[in-house]
Amino acid sequence: MKPFRSATGRVAILDRPDVDTDQIIPKQFLKRIERTGYGEFAFFDWRYDADGTPLPGFELNRPEFAGAKVLLAGRNFGCGSSREHAAWALQDYGFKVVIASSFGDIFRSNASKIGLIAIELPEHEVKSLMEGVDLDRGSDLTVDLAAGTITAPDGRTIKFAFDQTTRHRLLEGLDDIGVTLRLSDEITAYEQARPIA
Amino acid sequence: MIEAMPRTLFEKVWETHVVHEAAGEPALLYVDLHLVHEVTSPQAFEGLRLEGRRVRRPELTVATMDHNVPTLPGPIADPLAKAQLDALRANCEEFGVKLHATGTGSEGIVHVIGPELGLTQPGKTIVCGDSHTSTHGAFGALAFGIGTSEVEHVLATQTLWQRRPKTMLMEFAGDLPPHLTAKDLILAAIGEVGVAGGVGYVVEYAGEAIRALTMENRLTVCNMTIEWGARAGMIAPDDTTFAYLEGRELAPQGADWERALGRWRSLASDEGATFDKHVTIDVSDLAPQVTWGTNPGMVVPVTGVVPSPSDFDDPDDREATERALEYMGLKAGTPIEEIKIDRVFIGSCTNSRIEDLRAAAAVLEGGHIAAGVNALVVPGSAKVRLQAQAEGLDKVFTDAGFEWRLAGCSMCLAMNADVLAPGERCASTSNRNFEGRQGRGGRTHLVSPQMAAGAALAGHFVDVRKLEPLTNKTVTA
Ligand code: SF4
């Protein structure tokens, strides 16, 4: 995993509650055995009609949101299926950060494993960030994970809380398995003390 | 002597599995059983290969083929699905993992075969790259879904980093009325607490209504835990649990069984144990439930009507309701019983076990599905299928006009050929009514197996309680 410190970029808004991972990456794309290349299929059924023509009514198809790195999303974003493909798809689409008032547990955990930053803010803060986005020309914002701050399009600084252990891992780009394998002796001791099947 | 602090079922299982823990950090939890299927594992095995890692405990890892498999006999036609199934087979061979492959007779939906084989046991920690792993909590196991990176982590280390979740007690007060099922109970609960009501919690389901449920019905309840955001749901093991497990192929035998029983009996939450949150839901007046929208919390009794956006105060809820009504092609105020259906799907890890098939067949017996309805029954496992055939249930289904298929996930997520066409409306016993879940533009209504069977006969939703006596199958449209 690449270390992440901060990101500045275009903001996109998807202000719908309970966006499930079936929408983020529909099942027809789960047959692939690779980890990469899911970005073009992100939100596929919302993004395109049956002939593959982009649907103008879908938020992320707005020209002002093109090339977005930060997604402002509604509450309980990423609920439902455990498919990590959802996090892969958002990252491959170009998002570095997703900000919402709450997340599906598994999605949030998956995001943290691949370096997609999922930030939880109080609902009113998310709404005010959304309101601050210039819908005619588009807006940028900055997320600084090390400092725990978001710089809103209007220059305001918002602090966010983030799990300390996850923050450290993301800042350093640490491989979870590598870290755990250093505890092999403890795992072996556990197995000897409590044998299973 | 100092009395030990009363502990919850969750706390007992959690504490037994902590391998390593530092203050303020997540705990490293040991995993007793790792279930694997074709869709969420190939990238994990590939990760191991790239790093030259092995599977630490292949004997605690069990794989099956379920999500992608065709449910009609014959070779698999979809080349991508075939490649994924072939990859699972090759990975299991390379890493020494037991695979319940299609055609071996032990295959089936991962959450159906775990309990069926006796692998799912009280007090175990169980994970799988699948959100409905919560199902196994019905045995008093701590079971939850993980993503592919975590699958790789468990394969390599047999452990998982987890922050200790909060605990919730969901207590069901009163007895379930006749003809009401575990599916109605859990759908009503989700309607009450909302699809995000459980985020951050492990929930213990309790109360007389839970105690009275059979093991298979408890599986239905725990299955849908993830649908209200809680990652794991647990039910304290009791004699119902032990009776179900005794004699199963991979359950402990002989002296081991006696020892296991002793351990399992001590798992129930202690008197006076405290939870971070306590919810009580009264089920004594429950009516059969039908979802009308695009998430499982959008649910009403069959006696009700499709709600209107103006029924909700929150602007996000109002908008979500508008979108859902549009997607579902429904008008606010329509009585649920007037909603006509095109398809019926009986299956999925929620409702595809033998008792589910028996319940649906009891409604169907002697009747025939309505003209224009296409109905599918997909047993949860090869063994369920055989058992049903031995009981003559396949005949009841086919006589009623249902198609009798091979085991798999099938139209629960429609990765194989079993797909709704755009605009088709389906009464489904599965767990998710998300947009496009059963096929792009498809409209899913979640119901119990009995309600699905009743809808198949009538061509629209009907209150199964009115179908009594169950020997008289004339349903007026
Ligand atoms: S039956 Fe449906 S919910 Fe269950 S494991 Fe299969 S796809 Fe997932």
XYZ file of C-alpha atoms and ligand atoms in Angstrom:
682
model
C 0.000 0.000 0.000
C 1.264 3.489 -0.866
C 1.579 5.897 2.061
C -1.072 8.601 2.158
C -0.484 11.985 3.737
C -2.775 14.459 2.053
C -4.763 15.014 -1.102
C -6.106 18.082 -2.838
C -8.603 17.738 -5.602
C -11.950 18.128 -7.213
C -15.046 17.313 -5.165
C -18.024 15.267 -6.339
C -21.309 15.046 -4.461
C -23.492 11.978 -4.192
C -26.095 13.089 -1.691
C -28.125 9.913 -1.334
C -28.466 7.932 1.895
C -27.675 4.210 2.146
C -25.729 3.842 -1.103
C -24.995 0.119 -1.058
C -21.970 -1.624 -2.532
C -24.218 -3.302 -5.130
C -24.623 0.190 -6.633
C -20.941 1.101 -6.292
C -19.958 -2.006 -8.243
C -22.788 -4.130 -9.685
C -22.440 -7.910 -9.557
C -21.841 -8.391 -13.278
C -18.300 -7.102 -12.705
C -17.456 -9.413 -9.818
C -16.474 -12.302 -12.039
C -13.062 -10.868 -12.743
C -10.193 -12.362 -10.797
C -8.042 -9.218 -10.851
C -7.816 -6.451 -8.294
C -7.536 -3.615 -10.798
C -9.561 -2.046 -13.578
C -12.905 -1.645 -11.767
C -13.075 2.165 -12.096
C -14.814 2.117 -15.445
C -17.565 -0.011 -13.902
C -18.097 2.102 -10.771
C -21.800 2.959 -10.310
C -22.318 1.359 -13.699
C -26.090 0.952 -13.605
C -26.535 4.544 -12.419
C -23.895 5.945 -14.736
C -24.963 4.392 -18.021
C -28.187 3.355 -19.671
C -28.644 -0.133 -21.097
C -26.772 0.868 -24.293
C -23.806 2.231 -22.409
C -24.695 5.913 -22.912
C -23.874 8.093 -19.889
C -27.019 9.173 -18.046
C -26.958 12.961 -17.642
C -29.120 12.792 -14.519
C -26.514 10.867 -12.526
C -24.534 13.107 -10.197
C -21.051 11.856 -11.078
C -21.686 12.488 -14.779
C -21.810 16.257 -14.182
C -18.894 17.898 -16.005
C -18.103 19.940 -12.856
C -17.358 16.703 -11.017
C -15.067 15.242 -13.680
C -11.734 14.023 -12.371
C -12.938 14.194 -8.765
C -10.634 12.937 -6.021
C -12.968 13.535 -3.094
C -16.470 12.111 -2.797
C -18.991 13.738 -0.466
C -21.599 11.078 0.177
C -24.836 10.538 2.105
C -25.146 8.648 5.387
C -24.446 4.899 5.665
C -22.366 4.944 2.496
C -21.140 1.510 1.378
C -23.682 -0.570 3.286
C -24.525 -4.104 2.200
C -22.237 -6.587 0.514
C -18.649 -7.087 1.713
C -17.256 -6.908 -1.831
C -13.920 -5.094 -1.612
C -14.442 -4.492 -5.316
C -16.468 -1.434 -4.232
C -13.438 0.178 -2.605
C -11.237 -0.903 -5.529
C -13.693 0.634 -7.995
C -13.835 3.999 -6.202
C -10.066 4.144 -5.940
C -9.563 3.119 -9.537
C -12.131 5.729 -10.611
C -9.825 8.310 -9.070
C -11.192 8.897 -5.587
C -8.648 9.223 -2.796
C -11.094 10.220 -0.083
C -14.764 9.573 0.731
C -16.478 11.777 3.307
C -19.831 10.807 4.820
C -21.665 10.993 8.126
C -21.463 7.202 8.457
C -20.263 4.146 6.558
C -21.083 0.496 6.274
C -18.622 -1.256 8.640
C -17.127 -3.652 6.126
C -16.766 -0.989 3.446
C -14.918 1.273 5.840
C -12.607 -1.519 6.860
C -11.989 -2.502 3.223
C -11.216 1.095 2.300
C -8.670 1.343 5.096
C -6.887 -1.777 3.823
C -6.252 -0.319 0.384
C -5.507 3.293 1.261
C -8.851 4.817 0.334
C -9.490 7.355 3.084
C -13.010 7.125 4.556
C -13.701 10.108 6.803
C -16.694 10.382 9.092
C -18.002 13.855 9.907
C -21.161 14.943 11.694
C -24.115 15.071 9.302
C -24.354 18.896 9.451
C -20.661 19.237 8.534
C -21.106 16.982 5.508
C -24.159 18.974 4.433
C -22.344 22.266 4.863
C -19.403 20.972 2.807
C -21.886 19.960 0.111
C -23.511 23.376 0.200
C -20.112 25.014 -0.143
C -19.400 23.319 -3.471
C -19.776 25.563 -6.542
C -22.110 23.506 -8.708
C -21.451 25.647 -11.810
C -17.705 25.623 -11.818
C -16.799 22.838 -9.430
C -14.707 23.121 -6.273
C -11.584 21.627 -4.764
C -10.777 20.721 -1.207
C -7.801 19.392 0.725
C -7.662 16.499 3.141
C -4.636 16.285 5.390
C -4.600 12.942 7.166
C -1.495 13.692 9.200
C -3.036 16.875 10.593
C -6.582 15.488 10.714
C -7.995 18.458 8.853
C -10.112 19.223 5.822
C -9.751 22.569 4.097
C -13.175 23.350 2.656
C -13.662 25.126 -0.687
C -14.315 28.373 1.231
C -10.991 28.056 3.066
C -12.545 26.959 6.353
C -10.647 24.270 8.269
C -12.602 21.345 9.671
C -11.041 18.874 12.086
C -11.925 15.193 11.781
C -11.426 12.257 14.108
C -9.757 9.132 12.717
C -8.813 5.802 14.222
C -5.210 6.273 15.424
C -3.968 2.836 14.480
C -5.456 3.036 10.995
C -4.099 6.551 10.533
C -0.597 5.380 11.407
C -0.857 2.450 9.010
C -2.130 4.663 6.175
C 0.474 7.363 6.745
C 3.244 4.760 6.667
C 1.668 2.607 3.959
C 2.134 -0.484 6.144
C 1.194 -3.964 4.975
C -1.101 -5.495 7.590
C 0.034 -9.035 6.947
C 3.682 -8.076 7.318
C 2.909 -6.476 10.681
C 0.981 -9.519 11.894
C 3.560 -12.033 10.754
C 5.968 -10.404 13.193
C 3.640 -11.746 15.892
C 3.901 -15.320 14.600
C 5.326 -16.591 17.874
C 2.369 -15.242 19.784
C -0.014 -16.849 17.310
C 1.789 -20.161 17.673
C 1.676 -19.895 21.460
C -2.046 -19.219 21.263
C -2.567 -22.244 19.037
C -0.682 -24.458 21.464
C -2.650 -23.210 24.437
C -6.001 -23.626 22.649
C -5.865 -26.333 20.023
C -8.684 -26.286 17.492
C -9.784 -29.220 15.407
C -13.726 -14.196 46.967
C -14.467 -11.639 44.281
C -17.338 -12.579 42.007
C -16.448 -12.674 38.329
C -18.026 -9.835 36.364
C -21.106 -11.018 34.492
C -20.258 -11.264 30.803
C -22.259 -11.367 27.593
C -22.126 -14.206 25.087
C -20.166 -11.922 22.771
C -17.635 -11.013 25.455
C -17.009 -14.652 26.288
C -16.342 -15.591 22.673
C -14.300 -12.468 21.987
C -12.095 -12.820 25.045
C -11.296 -16.461 24.301
C -9.974 -15.452 20.877
C -7.711 -12.511 21.640
C -4.169 -13.425 20.607
C -2.633 -10.021 21.151
C -3.909 -6.721 22.434
C -2.264 -3.440 23.356
C -4.073 -0.580 25.090
C -5.875 1.650 22.611
C -5.123 -0.658 19.697
C -7.361 -3.139 17.873
C -7.113 -6.729 19.107
C -5.637 -9.547 17.081
C -8.377 -12.193 17.049
C -7.896 -15.842 16.251
C -10.171 -17.267 13.546
C -11.476 -20.789 14.142
C -13.163 -21.251 10.790
C -12.545 -19.452 7.518
C -15.108 -20.031 4.786
C -14.170 -19.234 1.215
C -16.088 -18.872 -2.068
C -15.116 -18.128 -5.638
C -15.984 -14.441 -5.893
C -14.067 -12.785 -3.055
C -11.035 -15.087 -2.849
C -9.042 -15.114 -6.125
C -7.266 -11.816 -5.433
C -6.440 -12.995 -1.902
C -4.805 -16.212 -3.095
C -2.993 -14.207 -5.755
C -1.693 -11.904 -3.019
C -0.279 -14.895 -1.151
C 1.406 -16.137 -4.294
C 2.974 -12.761 -5.035
C 4.487 -12.617 -1.543
C 5.439 -16.287 -1.399
C 3.119 -16.859 1.583
C 1.227 -20.001 2.500
C -2.117 -20.685 4.141
C -1.350 -20.953 7.843
C -4.134 -23.394 8.776
C -5.565 -24.971 5.618
C -7.518 -27.418 7.800
C -9.470 -24.506 9.306
C -10.283 -23.187 5.840
C -13.216 -24.536 3.844
C -14.245 -23.531 0.331
C -17.385 -23.950 -1.719
C -18.725 -22.908 -5.110
C -21.973 -21.003 -4.878
C -22.237 -17.443 -6.207
C -21.561 -18.094 -9.858
C -22.724 -21.629 -10.448
C -25.481 -22.386 -12.951
C -28.592 -23.969 -11.469
C -29.469 -25.885 -14.610
C -27.536 -29.100 -15.268
C -24.772 -29.128 -17.830
C -21.434 -27.408 -18.309
C -20.999 -23.780 -17.339
C -21.503 -21.513 -20.330
C -20.228 -18.184 -18.997
C -16.447 -18.070 -19.632
C -15.768 -15.501 -16.892
C -17.694 -17.463 -14.295
C -15.917 -20.605 -15.402
C -12.523 -18.927 -15.061
C -13.413 -17.850 -11.534
C -14.550 -21.334 -10.520
C -11.447 -22.853 -12.122
C -9.307 -20.368 -10.191
C -10.922 -21.463 -6.915
C -10.281 -25.100 -7.725
C -6.638 -24.429 -8.614
C -6.117 -22.248 -5.536
C -7.598 -24.861 -3.215
C -5.338 -27.509 -4.706
C -2.245 -25.347 -4.535
C -2.816 -24.225 -0.941
C -4.294 -27.459 0.402
C -7.781 -26.148 1.152
C -10.792 -28.483 1.233
C -13.191 -27.577 -1.572
C -16.847 -28.570 -1.773
C -16.972 -28.366 -5.544
C -20.051 -28.440 -7.723
C -21.153 -31.988 -8.308
C -19.513 -33.511 -5.224
C -22.818 -33.651 -3.373
C -21.608 -31.499 -0.493
C -21.659 -28.167 -2.332
C -24.055 -25.358 -1.647
C -24.336 -21.796 -0.434
C -21.470 -21.195 1.963
C -23.811 -20.204 4.807
C -25.991 -23.237 4.284
C -23.246 -25.854 4.195
C -21.376 -24.630 7.300
C -24.240 -25.502 9.647
C -25.230 -28.530 7.580
C -21.786 -30.122 7.903
C -21.639 -29.344 11.613
C -18.695 -26.986 11.037
C -20.568 -24.028 12.466
C -20.397 -24.462 16.234
C -21.087 -22.412 19.355
C -18.239 -20.247 20.578
C -16.269 -20.312 17.337
C -15.015 -17.262 15.501
C -16.055 -17.609 11.873
C -15.252 -15.292 8.983
C -15.842 -15.315 5.252
C -15.486 -12.836 2.432
C -19.225 -12.415 2.474
C -21.418 -10.096 4.499
C -24.004 -12.758 5.311
C -21.461 -14.637 7.399
C -23.554 -13.192 10.227
C -25.820 -16.205 9.571
C -23.573 -18.531 11.610
C -24.138 -16.446 14.739
C -27.373 -18.399 15.200
C -25.223 -21.065 16.892
C -23.654 -18.633 19.330
C -20.581 -18.204 17.148
C -19.028 -14.795 16.522
C -19.327 -14.690 12.756
C -18.889 -11.762 10.413
C -18.118 -10.786 6.844
C -14.756 -9.436 5.718
C -13.263 -8.017 2.533
C -10.712 -9.614 0.258
C -7.675 -7.962 1.893
C -8.816 -9.436 5.181
C -9.416 -12.809 3.522
C -5.771 -12.733 2.497
C -4.780 -11.743 6.039
C -6.719 -14.651 7.533
C -5.316 -17.099 5.002
C -1.773 -15.995 5.870
C -2.109 -15.607 9.643
C -5.383 -17.245 10.788
C -6.062 -13.982 12.623
C -7.739 -10.640 12.085
C -7.277 -7.159 13.577
C -10.543 -5.968 15.051
C -11.636 -3.061 17.201
C -13.903 -4.312 19.918
C -17.443 -3.473 18.777
C -20.212 -2.161 20.986
C -22.861 -4.627 22.125
C -26.605 -4.515 21.679
C -29.356 -6.720 23.018
C -32.337 -7.019 20.705
C -35.094 -8.606 22.687
C -38.280 -9.857 21.088
C -41.246 -9.655 23.415
C -44.325 -11.828 23.017
C -44.902 -14.942 20.919
C -44.909 -14.975 17.133
C -48.538 -15.433 15.986
C -49.439 -18.511 13.874
C -48.115 -18.505 10.273
C -45.591 -15.812 11.098
C -41.972 -16.643 10.461
C -38.436 -15.663 11.395
C -38.321 -13.700 8.148
C -41.285 -11.561 9.179
C -39.733 -11.022 12.591
C -36.397 -9.803 11.277
C -37.894 -7.727 8.452
C -40.167 -5.979 10.948
C -37.190 -5.373 13.246
C -35.183 -3.824 10.406
C -38.163 -1.659 9.504
C -38.200 -0.431 13.069
C -34.495 0.250 13.685
C -33.544 1.202 10.106
C -30.837 -0.121 7.800
C -28.065 1.664 9.707
C -29.474 0.961 13.180
C -26.826 -1.612 14.017
C -23.660 -0.019 12.639
C -20.804 -0.516 15.092
C -22.592 -3.168 17.138
C -22.566 -6.887 17.635
C -26.121 -7.790 18.512
C -27.483 -10.609 20.609
C -31.014 -11.674 19.690
C -33.014 -12.839 22.680
C -36.500 -13.295 24.061
C -39.101 -16.033 24.034
C -39.848 -15.616 20.334
C -36.198 -16.402 19.553
C -36.040 -19.356 21.957
C -39.115 -20.823 20.270
C -37.529 -20.707 16.807
C -36.019 -23.779 15.209
C -32.331 -23.700 14.357
C -33.022 -23.050 10.700
C -35.284 -20.132 11.515
C -32.654 -18.691 13.839
C -30.275 -18.819 10.875
C -32.750 -16.666 8.938
C -32.746 -14.057 11.706
C -28.954 -13.876 12.042
C -28.561 -13.912 8.259
C -30.249 -10.536 7.967
C -28.199 -8.894 10.727
C -25.986 -7.160 8.172
C -29.114 -5.663 6.570
C -29.464 -3.322 9.511
C -25.759 -2.584 9.637
C -24.701 -4.779 12.565
C -21.841 -6.935 11.489
C -22.589 -9.924 13.659
C -25.710 -11.258 15.327
C -25.618 -13.979 17.948
C -28.107 -16.264 19.654
C -27.155 -18.082 22.838
C -26.841 -21.820 22.185
C -29.402 -24.042 23.892
C -30.874 -27.530 23.555
C -32.314 -26.619 20.146
C -28.778 -25.807 18.995
C -27.253 -28.956 20.438
C -29.984 -31.216 19.039
C -29.368 -29.761 15.579
C -25.613 -30.315 15.805
C -25.507 -33.756 17.355
C -24.392 -36.417 14.899
C -23.502 -34.009 12.066
C -20.538 -35.068 9.987
C -18.034 -32.566 11.379
C -19.526 -31.945 14.810
C -17.545 -33.337 17.768
C -18.261 -36.998 18.489
C -18.209 -39.220 21.585
C -16.228 -37.866 24.524
C -15.387 -34.755 22.501
C -19.091 -34.091 22.129
C -19.622 -34.247 25.902
C -16.713 -31.908 26.532
C -17.944 -29.517 23.853
C -21.420 -29.508 25.376
C -19.996 -28.477 28.718
C -18.197 -25.551 27.085
C -21.165 -24.545 24.985
C -23.569 -24.525 27.909
C -21.470 -21.888 29.636
C -21.612 -19.464 26.705
C -24.984 -17.797 27.316
C -24.853 -14.224 28.607
C -24.633 -14.161 32.392
C -27.437 -12.829 34.519
C -26.748 -9.132 34.999
C -24.396 -8.798 32.016
C -24.749 -5.367 30.459
C -25.032 -4.237 26.853
C -24.232 -0.826 25.385
C -27.735 -0.692 23.957
C -31.003 -2.530 24.540
C -33.884 -2.619 22.058
C -37.201 -4.367 22.621
C -39.485 -5.325 19.783
C -42.970 -6.662 20.380
C -43.914 -9.381 17.927
C -47.206 -10.509 19.413
C -49.261 -8.576 16.831
C -46.923 -9.035 13.897
C -48.403 -9.430 10.392
C -46.532 -10.952 7.426
C -44.016 -8.459 6.047
C -43.383 -7.326 2.467
C -40.704 -4.856 1.378
C -41.907 -2.165 -1.015
C -38.663 -0.269 -1.659
C -34.991 -0.627 -2.439
C -33.551 -1.538 0.927
C -34.713 -4.062 3.525
C -35.819 -1.341 5.931
C -38.472 -0.214 3.440
C -40.991 -2.717 4.656
C -44.669 -2.808 5.660
C -47.172 -5.445 6.758
C -49.035 -7.189 3.933
C -52.170 -5.560 5.303
C -50.663 -2.116 4.697
C -50.152 0.206 1.750
C -47.139 1.556 -0.119
C -45.994 4.600 1.866
C -45.754 8.133 0.553
C -42.680 10.410 0.698
C -44.750 12.761 2.842
C -44.925 10.087 5.561
C -41.292 10.890 6.391
C -39.920 13.935 8.213
C -36.288 13.667 7.183
C -35.632 15.240 3.743
C -33.127 12.473 2.864
C -35.759 9.838 3.681
C -38.350 11.659 1.580
C -36.035 11.776 -1.418
C -34.981 8.160 -0.954
C -38.665 7.173 -0.843
C -39.394 9.070 -4.049
C -36.481 7.392 -5.799
C -37.493 3.989 -4.494
C -41.122 4.396 -5.630
C -39.949 5.409 -9.064
C -37.525 2.512 -9.345
C -40.098 0.053 -8.043
C -42.837 1.399 -10.327
C -45.211 1.827 -7.390
C -47.708 4.493 -6.399
C -47.984 5.656 -2.805
C -51.158 4.364 -1.166
C -51.402 1.150 -3.209
C -52.512 -1.732 -0.983
C -49.700 -4.304 -0.838
C -52.135 -7.086 -1.719
C -52.866 -5.367 -5.035
C -49.248 -5.499 -6.195
C -48.989 -8.028 -9.022
C -45.844 -10.076 -9.477
C -44.134 -11.652 -12.505
C -41.557 -13.872 -10.845
C -41.054 -15.814 -7.643
C -37.702 -16.837 -6.225
C -37.489 -19.248 -3.317
C -33.874 -19.639 -2.307
C -30.758 -17.850 -0.907
C -28.867 -18.250 2.351
C -31.819 -16.564 4.080
C -34.511 -19.087 3.132
C -33.354 -22.141 1.192
C -33.045 -24.770 3.894
C -35.264 -27.808 4.183
C -37.743 -26.182 6.570
C -38.133 -23.241 4.203
C -38.893 -25.581 1.319
C -41.343 -27.560 3.457
C -43.115 -24.362 4.489
C -43.442 -23.132 0.910
C -44.541 -26.561 -0.322
C -47.248 -26.731 2.353
C -48.777 -23.572 0.916
C -48.433 -24.784 -2.676
C -49.623 -28.358 -2.252
C -52.449 -29.121 -4.650
C -52.396 -25.629 -6.127
C -50.895 -24.082 -9.239
C -49.068 -20.819 -9.788
C -51.063 -18.044 -11.428
C -50.996 -17.604 -15.199
C -48.085 -15.469 -16.333
C -45.988 -16.088 -13.226
C -42.584 -17.684 -13.558
C -41.369 -19.347 -10.366
C -38.048 -20.802 -9.336
C -36.998 -22.799 -6.321
C -33.291 -23.156 -5.674
C -32.291 -25.326 -2.697
C -29.451 -23.966 -0.579
C -27.286 -27.033 -0.912
C -27.016 -30.319 -2.747
C -28.010 -32.071 0.484
C -31.086 -29.925 1.005
C -32.050 -30.736 -2.562
C -31.721 -34.483 -2.010
C -33.607 -34.332 1.265
C -36.422 -32.380 -0.370
C -36.607 -34.937 -3.158
C -36.725 -37.758 -0.636
C -39.728 -36.024 0.929
C -41.402 -35.498 -2.440
C -41.226 -31.712 -2.164
C -39.730 -31.363 -5.642
C -42.923 -32.940 -6.964
C -45.093 -30.476 -5.058
C -43.109 -27.600 -6.524
C -43.069 -28.859 -10.091
C -46.758 -29.851 -9.958
C -47.480 -26.304 -8.861
C -45.564 -24.986 -11.862
C -42.253 -24.124 -10.195
C -38.868 -24.918 -11.722
C -36.793 -27.184 -9.472
C -33.137 -26.184 -9.735
C -29.665 -27.145 -8.568
C -28.152 -25.551 -5.451
C -26.491 -22.133 -5.456
C -26.977 -18.419 -4.814
C -28.843 -18.060 -8.094
C -31.265 -15.150 -8.329
C -30.346 -13.807 -4.899
C -27.662 -11.808 -6.671
C -28.163 -12.946 -10.247
C -24.515 -13.490 -11.148
C -25.477 -16.585 -13.088
C -28.175 -16.890 -15.741
C -31.052 -16.557 -13.244
C -31.824 -12.879 -13.713
C -34.882 -10.599 -13.686
C -35.583 -8.687 -16.887
C -35.897 -4.898 -16.566
C -39.205 -3.991 -14.957
C -39.999 -7.527 -13.806
C -41.391 -7.744 -10.295
C -40.333 -10.587 -8.045
C -41.487 -11.994 -4.725
C -38.193 -13.211 -3.317
C -37.157 -15.021 -0.149
C -33.652 -13.531 -0.338
C -32.207 -10.738 1.770
C -31.543 -7.732 -0.472
C -33.961 -5.667 -2.513
C -31.305 -3.194 -3.656
C -31.676 -1.662 -7.103
C -30.568 -4.143 -9.725
C -29.780 -6.850 -7.190
C -31.697 -9.521 -9.111
C -31.041 -7.968 -12.508
C -30.813 -4.440 -13.845
C -34.214 -2.742 -13.555
C -35.617 -5.776 -11.698
C -37.971 -5.079 -8.786
C -37.515 -7.205 -5.692
C -39.952 -7.635 -2.818
C -38.552 -9.552 0.145
C -40.917 -11.988 1.854
C -40.998 -15.289 3.750
C -41.158 -18.602 1.858
C -44.855 -18.939 2.741
C -45.607 -15.468 1.432
C -43.625 -16.139 -1.742
C -45.614 -19.323 -2.324
C -48.895 -17.517 -1.674
C -47.939 -14.770 -4.129
C -47.027 -17.400 -6.722
C -50.508 -18.930 -6.466
C -52.374 -15.642 -6.570
C -50.161 -13.655 -8.945
C -50.077 -10.867 -6.367
C -49.220 -10.594 -2.690
C -51.683 -12.255 -0.363
C -51.885 -12.522 3.381
C -50.901 -16.159 3.983
C -52.964 -16.200 7.129
C -56.017 -16.067 4.859
C -54.929 -19.143 2.931
C -56.129 -21.346 5.756
C -56.968 -24.135 5.713
C -53.783 -24.926 3.878
C -55.474 -27.824 2.122
C -57.749 -25.559 0.126
C -55.624 -23.761 -2.442
C -58.209 -21.769 -4.331
C -57.045 -18.209 -4.253
C -59.235 -15.573 -5.785
C -57.356 -12.942 -7.698
S -27.414 -16.529 -1.306
Fe -27.237 -14.360 -1.749
S -26.749 -13.355 0.138
Fe -26.393 -15.540 0.422
S -24.238 -15.830 0.021
Fe -25.311 -16.183 -1.898
S -25.359 -14.200 -2.918
Fe -24.792 -13.819 -0.793
